[in-house]
Coordinates of N, CA, C and O and ligand atoms in Angstrom, one line a residue:
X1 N 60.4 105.0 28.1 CA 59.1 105.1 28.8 C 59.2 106.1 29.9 O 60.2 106.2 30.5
X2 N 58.1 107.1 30.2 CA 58.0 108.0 31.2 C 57.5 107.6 31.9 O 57.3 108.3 32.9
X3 N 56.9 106.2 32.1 CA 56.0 106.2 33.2 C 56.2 105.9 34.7 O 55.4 105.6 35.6
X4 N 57.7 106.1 34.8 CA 58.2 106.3 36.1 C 58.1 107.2 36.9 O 59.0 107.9 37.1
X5 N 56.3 107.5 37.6 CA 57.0 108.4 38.3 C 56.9 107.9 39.6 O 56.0 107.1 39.9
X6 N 57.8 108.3 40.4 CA 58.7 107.2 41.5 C 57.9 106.6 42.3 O 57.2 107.3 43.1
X7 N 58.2 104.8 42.4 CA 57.7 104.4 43.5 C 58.7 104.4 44.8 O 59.9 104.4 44.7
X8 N 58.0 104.5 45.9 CA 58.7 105.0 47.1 C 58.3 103.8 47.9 O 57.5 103.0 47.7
X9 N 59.4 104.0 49.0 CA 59.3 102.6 50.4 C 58.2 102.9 50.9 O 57.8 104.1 50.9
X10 N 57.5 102.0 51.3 CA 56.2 101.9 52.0 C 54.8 101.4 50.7 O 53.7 100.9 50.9
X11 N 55.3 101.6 49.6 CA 54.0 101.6 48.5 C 53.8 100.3 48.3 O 54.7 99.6 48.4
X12 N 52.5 99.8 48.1 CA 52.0 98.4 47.7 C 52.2 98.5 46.4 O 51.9 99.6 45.8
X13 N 52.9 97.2 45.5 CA 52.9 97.2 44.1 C 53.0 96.0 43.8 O 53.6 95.0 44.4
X14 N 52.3 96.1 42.5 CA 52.0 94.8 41.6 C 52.9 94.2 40.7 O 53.1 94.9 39.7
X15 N 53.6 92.8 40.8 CA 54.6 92.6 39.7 C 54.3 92.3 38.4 O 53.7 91.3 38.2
X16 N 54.5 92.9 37.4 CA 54.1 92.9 35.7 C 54.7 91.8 34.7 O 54.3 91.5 33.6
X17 N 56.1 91.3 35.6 CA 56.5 90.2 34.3 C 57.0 89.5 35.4 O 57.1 89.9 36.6
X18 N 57.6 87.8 35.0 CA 58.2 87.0 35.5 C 57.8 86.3 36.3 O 56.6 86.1 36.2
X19 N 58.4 85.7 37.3 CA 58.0 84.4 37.6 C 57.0 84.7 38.8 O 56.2 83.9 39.2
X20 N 57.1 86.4 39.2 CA 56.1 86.5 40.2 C 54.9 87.2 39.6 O 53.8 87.3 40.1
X21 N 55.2 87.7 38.5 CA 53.8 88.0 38.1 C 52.6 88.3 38.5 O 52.0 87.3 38.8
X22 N 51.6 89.5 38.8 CA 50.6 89.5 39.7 C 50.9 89.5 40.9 O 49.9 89.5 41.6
X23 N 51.9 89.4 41.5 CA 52.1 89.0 43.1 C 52.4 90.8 43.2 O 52.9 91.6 42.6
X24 N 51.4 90.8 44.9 CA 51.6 92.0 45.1 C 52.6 92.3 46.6 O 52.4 91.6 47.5
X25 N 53.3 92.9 46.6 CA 54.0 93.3 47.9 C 53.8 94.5 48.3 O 52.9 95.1 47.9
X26 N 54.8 95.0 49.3 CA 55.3 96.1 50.1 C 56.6 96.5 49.4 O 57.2 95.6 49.0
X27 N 57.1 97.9 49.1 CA 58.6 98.1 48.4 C 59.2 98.4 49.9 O 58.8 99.1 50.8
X28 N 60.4 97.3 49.9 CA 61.0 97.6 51.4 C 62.3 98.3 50.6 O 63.2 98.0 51.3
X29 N 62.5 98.7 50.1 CA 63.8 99.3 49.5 C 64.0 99.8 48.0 O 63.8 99.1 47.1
X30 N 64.4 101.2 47.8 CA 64.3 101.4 46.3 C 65.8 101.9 46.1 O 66.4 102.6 46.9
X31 N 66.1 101.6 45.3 CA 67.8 102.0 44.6 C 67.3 102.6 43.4 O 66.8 102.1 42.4
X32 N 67.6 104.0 43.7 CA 66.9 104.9 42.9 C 67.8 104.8 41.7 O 67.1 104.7 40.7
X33 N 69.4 104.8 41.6 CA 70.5 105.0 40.8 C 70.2 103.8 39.8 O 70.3 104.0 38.6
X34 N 69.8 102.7 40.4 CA 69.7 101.6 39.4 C 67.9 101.6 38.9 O 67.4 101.0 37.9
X35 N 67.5 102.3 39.6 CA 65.7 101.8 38.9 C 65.4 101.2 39.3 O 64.7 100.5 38.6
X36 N 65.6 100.7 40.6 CA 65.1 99.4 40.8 C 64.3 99.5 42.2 O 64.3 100.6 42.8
X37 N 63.5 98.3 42.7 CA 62.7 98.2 43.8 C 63.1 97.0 44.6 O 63.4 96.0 43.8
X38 N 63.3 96.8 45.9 CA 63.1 95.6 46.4 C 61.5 95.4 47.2 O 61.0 96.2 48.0
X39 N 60.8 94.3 46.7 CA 59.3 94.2 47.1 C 59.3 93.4 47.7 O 59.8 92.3 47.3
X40 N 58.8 93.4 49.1 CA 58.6 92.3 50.1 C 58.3 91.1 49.7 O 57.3 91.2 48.9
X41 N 58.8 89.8 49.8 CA 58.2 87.9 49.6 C 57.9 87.9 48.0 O 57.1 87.1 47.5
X42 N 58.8 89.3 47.1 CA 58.7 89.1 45.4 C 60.1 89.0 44.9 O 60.9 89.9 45.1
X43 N 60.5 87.6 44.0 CA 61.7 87.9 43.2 C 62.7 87.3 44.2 O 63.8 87.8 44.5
X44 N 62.2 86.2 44.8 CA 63.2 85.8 46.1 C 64.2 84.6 45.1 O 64.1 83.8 44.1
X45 N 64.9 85.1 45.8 CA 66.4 84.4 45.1 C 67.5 83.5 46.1 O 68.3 84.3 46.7
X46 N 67.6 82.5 46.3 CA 68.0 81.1 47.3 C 69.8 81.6 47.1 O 70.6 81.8 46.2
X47 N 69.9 81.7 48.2 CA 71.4 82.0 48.3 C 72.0 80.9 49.5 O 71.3 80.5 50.5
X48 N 73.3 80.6 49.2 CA 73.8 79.4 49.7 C 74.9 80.2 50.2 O 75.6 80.8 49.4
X49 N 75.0 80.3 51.8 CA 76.1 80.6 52.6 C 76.9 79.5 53.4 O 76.5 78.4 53.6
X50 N 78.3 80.0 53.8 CA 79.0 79.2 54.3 C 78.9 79.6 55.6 O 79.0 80.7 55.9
X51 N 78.7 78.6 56.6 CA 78.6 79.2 58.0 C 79.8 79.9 58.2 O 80.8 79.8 57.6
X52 N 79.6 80.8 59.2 CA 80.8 81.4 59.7 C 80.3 81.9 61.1 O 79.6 82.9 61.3
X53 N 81.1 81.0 62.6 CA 80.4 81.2 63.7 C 80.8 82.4 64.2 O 80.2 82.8 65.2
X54 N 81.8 83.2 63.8 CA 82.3 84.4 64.6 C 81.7 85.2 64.2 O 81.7 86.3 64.8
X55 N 80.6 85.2 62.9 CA 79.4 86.5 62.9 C 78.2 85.6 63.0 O 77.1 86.0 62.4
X56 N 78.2 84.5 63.7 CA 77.2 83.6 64.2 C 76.0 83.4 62.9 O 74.8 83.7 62.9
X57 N 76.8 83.0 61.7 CA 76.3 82.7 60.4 C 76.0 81.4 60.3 O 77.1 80.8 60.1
X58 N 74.7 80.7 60.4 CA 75.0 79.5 59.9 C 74.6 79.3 58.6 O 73.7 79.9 58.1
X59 N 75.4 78.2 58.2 CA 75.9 77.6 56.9 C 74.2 77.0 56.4 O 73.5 76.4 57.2
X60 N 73.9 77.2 55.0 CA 72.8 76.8 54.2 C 72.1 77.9 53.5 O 72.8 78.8 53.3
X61 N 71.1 78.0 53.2 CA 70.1 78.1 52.2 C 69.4 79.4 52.9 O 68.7 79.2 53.8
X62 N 69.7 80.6 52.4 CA 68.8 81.4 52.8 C 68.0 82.2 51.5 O 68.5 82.2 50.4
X63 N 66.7 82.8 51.9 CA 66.1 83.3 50.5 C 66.2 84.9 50.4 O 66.2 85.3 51.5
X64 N 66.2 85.4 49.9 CA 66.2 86.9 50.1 C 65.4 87.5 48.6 O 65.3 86.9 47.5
X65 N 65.1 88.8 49.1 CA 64.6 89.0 47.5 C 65.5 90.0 46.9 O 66.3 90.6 47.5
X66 N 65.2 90.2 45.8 CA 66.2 90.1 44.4 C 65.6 91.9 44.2 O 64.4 92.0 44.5
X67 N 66.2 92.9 43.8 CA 65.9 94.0 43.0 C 65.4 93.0 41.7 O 65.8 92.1 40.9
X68 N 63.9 94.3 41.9 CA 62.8 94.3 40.1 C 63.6 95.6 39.6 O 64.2 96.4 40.2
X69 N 63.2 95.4 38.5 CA 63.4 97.0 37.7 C 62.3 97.8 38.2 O 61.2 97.3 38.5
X70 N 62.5 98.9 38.4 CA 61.2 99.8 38.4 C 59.8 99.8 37.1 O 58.7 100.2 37.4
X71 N 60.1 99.6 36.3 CA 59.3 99.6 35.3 C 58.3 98.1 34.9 O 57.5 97.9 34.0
X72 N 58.7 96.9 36.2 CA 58.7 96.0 35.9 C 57.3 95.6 37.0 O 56.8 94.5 37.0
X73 N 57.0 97.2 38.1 CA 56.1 96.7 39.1 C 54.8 98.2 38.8 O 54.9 99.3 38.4
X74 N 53.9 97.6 39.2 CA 52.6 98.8 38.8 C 52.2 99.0 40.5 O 52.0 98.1 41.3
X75 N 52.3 100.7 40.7 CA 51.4 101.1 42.0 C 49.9 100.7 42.3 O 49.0 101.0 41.6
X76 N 49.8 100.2 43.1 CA 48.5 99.9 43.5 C 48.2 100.9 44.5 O 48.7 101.0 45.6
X77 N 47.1 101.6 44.1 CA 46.5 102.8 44.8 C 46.0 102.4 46.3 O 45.3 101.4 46.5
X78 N 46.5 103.2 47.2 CA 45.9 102.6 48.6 C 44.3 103.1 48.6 O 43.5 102.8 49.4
X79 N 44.1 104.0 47.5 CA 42.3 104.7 47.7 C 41.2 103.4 47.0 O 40.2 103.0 47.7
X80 N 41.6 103.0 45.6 CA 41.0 102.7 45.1 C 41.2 100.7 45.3 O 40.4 99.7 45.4
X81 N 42.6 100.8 45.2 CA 43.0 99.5 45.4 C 43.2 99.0 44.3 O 43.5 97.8 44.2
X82 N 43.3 99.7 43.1 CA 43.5 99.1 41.5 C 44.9 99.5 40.8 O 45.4 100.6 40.6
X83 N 45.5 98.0 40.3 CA 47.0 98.5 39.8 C 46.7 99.9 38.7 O 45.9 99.9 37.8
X84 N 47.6 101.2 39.2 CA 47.3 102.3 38.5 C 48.8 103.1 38.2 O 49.9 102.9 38.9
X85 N 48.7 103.8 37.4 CA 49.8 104.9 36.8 C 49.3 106.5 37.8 O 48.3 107.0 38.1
X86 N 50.9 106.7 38.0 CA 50.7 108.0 38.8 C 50.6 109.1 38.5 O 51.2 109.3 37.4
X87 N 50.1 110.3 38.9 CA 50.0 111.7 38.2 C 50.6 112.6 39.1 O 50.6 112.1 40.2
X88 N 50.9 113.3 39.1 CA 51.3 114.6 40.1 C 50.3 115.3 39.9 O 49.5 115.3 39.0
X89 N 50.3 116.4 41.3 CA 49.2 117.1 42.1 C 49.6 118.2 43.2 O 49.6 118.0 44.4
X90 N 50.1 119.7 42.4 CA 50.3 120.2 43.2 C 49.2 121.2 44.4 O 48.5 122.0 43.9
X91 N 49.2 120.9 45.7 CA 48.4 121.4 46.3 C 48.3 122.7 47.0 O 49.2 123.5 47.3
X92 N 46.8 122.6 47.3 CA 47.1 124.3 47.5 C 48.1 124.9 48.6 O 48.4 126.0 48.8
X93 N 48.7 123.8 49.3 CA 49.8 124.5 50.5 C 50.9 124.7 49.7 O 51.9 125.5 49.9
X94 N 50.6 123.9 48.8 CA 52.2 124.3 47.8 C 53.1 122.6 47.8 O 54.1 122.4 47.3
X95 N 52.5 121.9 48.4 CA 52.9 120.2 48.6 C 52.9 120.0 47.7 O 52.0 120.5 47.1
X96 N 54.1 118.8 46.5 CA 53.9 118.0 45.4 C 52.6 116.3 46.1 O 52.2 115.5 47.0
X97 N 52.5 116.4 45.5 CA 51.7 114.5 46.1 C 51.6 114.2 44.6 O 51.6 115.0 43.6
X98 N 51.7 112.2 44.6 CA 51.4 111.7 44.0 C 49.8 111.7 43.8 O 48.9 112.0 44.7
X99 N 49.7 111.4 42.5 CA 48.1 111.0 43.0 C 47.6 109.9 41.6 O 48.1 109.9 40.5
X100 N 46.4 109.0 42.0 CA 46.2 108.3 41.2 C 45.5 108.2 40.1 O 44.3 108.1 40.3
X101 N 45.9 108.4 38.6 CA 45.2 108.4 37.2 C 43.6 108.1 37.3 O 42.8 108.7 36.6
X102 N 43.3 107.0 38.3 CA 42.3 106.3 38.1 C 41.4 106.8 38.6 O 40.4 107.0 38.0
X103 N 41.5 107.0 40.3 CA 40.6 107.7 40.8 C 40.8 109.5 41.5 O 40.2 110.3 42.3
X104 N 41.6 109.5 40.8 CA 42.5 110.8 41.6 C 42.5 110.6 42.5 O 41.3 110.5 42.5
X105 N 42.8 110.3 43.9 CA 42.9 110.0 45.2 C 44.6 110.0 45.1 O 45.4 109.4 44.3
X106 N 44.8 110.9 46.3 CA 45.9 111.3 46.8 C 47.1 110.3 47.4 O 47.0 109.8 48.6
X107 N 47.9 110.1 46.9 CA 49.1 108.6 47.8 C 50.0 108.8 48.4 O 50.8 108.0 48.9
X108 N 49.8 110.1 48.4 CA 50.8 110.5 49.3 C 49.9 111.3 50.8 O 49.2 112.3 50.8
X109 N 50.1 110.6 51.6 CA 49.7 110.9 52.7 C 50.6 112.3 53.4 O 50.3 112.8 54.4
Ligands
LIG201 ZN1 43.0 105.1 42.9

């Protein structure tokens, strides 16, 4: 599939399969090497720590979220607000920008 063209930290995106489905976030982290996205309060996965007071860890249940695949979350345009596929847009200063299939509206600020 081509239809990666890259989501970046800061992007709102929509989850396409699994248990979050439709849930939309913030990408607070992307691991480009693996394809993957971490999306804010999506894909949270319950991890069980042992306390440990000398890095002032306490012991129980914390949630954190989980890397999606990249291919697994759709950009949601900040212009139009509609889950969309990206295009490139080179402009006249000579800038690459994303920009949106749907409304063409620019996403890269
Ligand atoms: Zn749009």
């Amino acid at each position: 599939m081509a239809t990666t063209l890259k989501v970046k930290k800061g992007d709102t995106v929509q989850v396409l399969t699994g248990k979050d489905r439709g849930k939309q976030g913030r990408v607070i982290k992307v691991l480009p090497e693996k394809n993957r996205v971490i999306v804010e309060g999506v894909n949270l996965i319950k991890r069980h720590t042992k306390p440990n007071p000398q890095r002032q860890i306490k012991g129980g249940v914390i949630e954190r979220e989980a890397p999606l695949h990249a291919s697994n979350v759709q950009m949601i345009c900040p212009e139009c607000g509609k889950p969309t596929r990206l295009g490139k847009k080179i402009l006249g200063d000579g800038r690459k920008v994303r920009i949106c299939r749907k409304c063409e509206g620019v996403v890269d600020k």
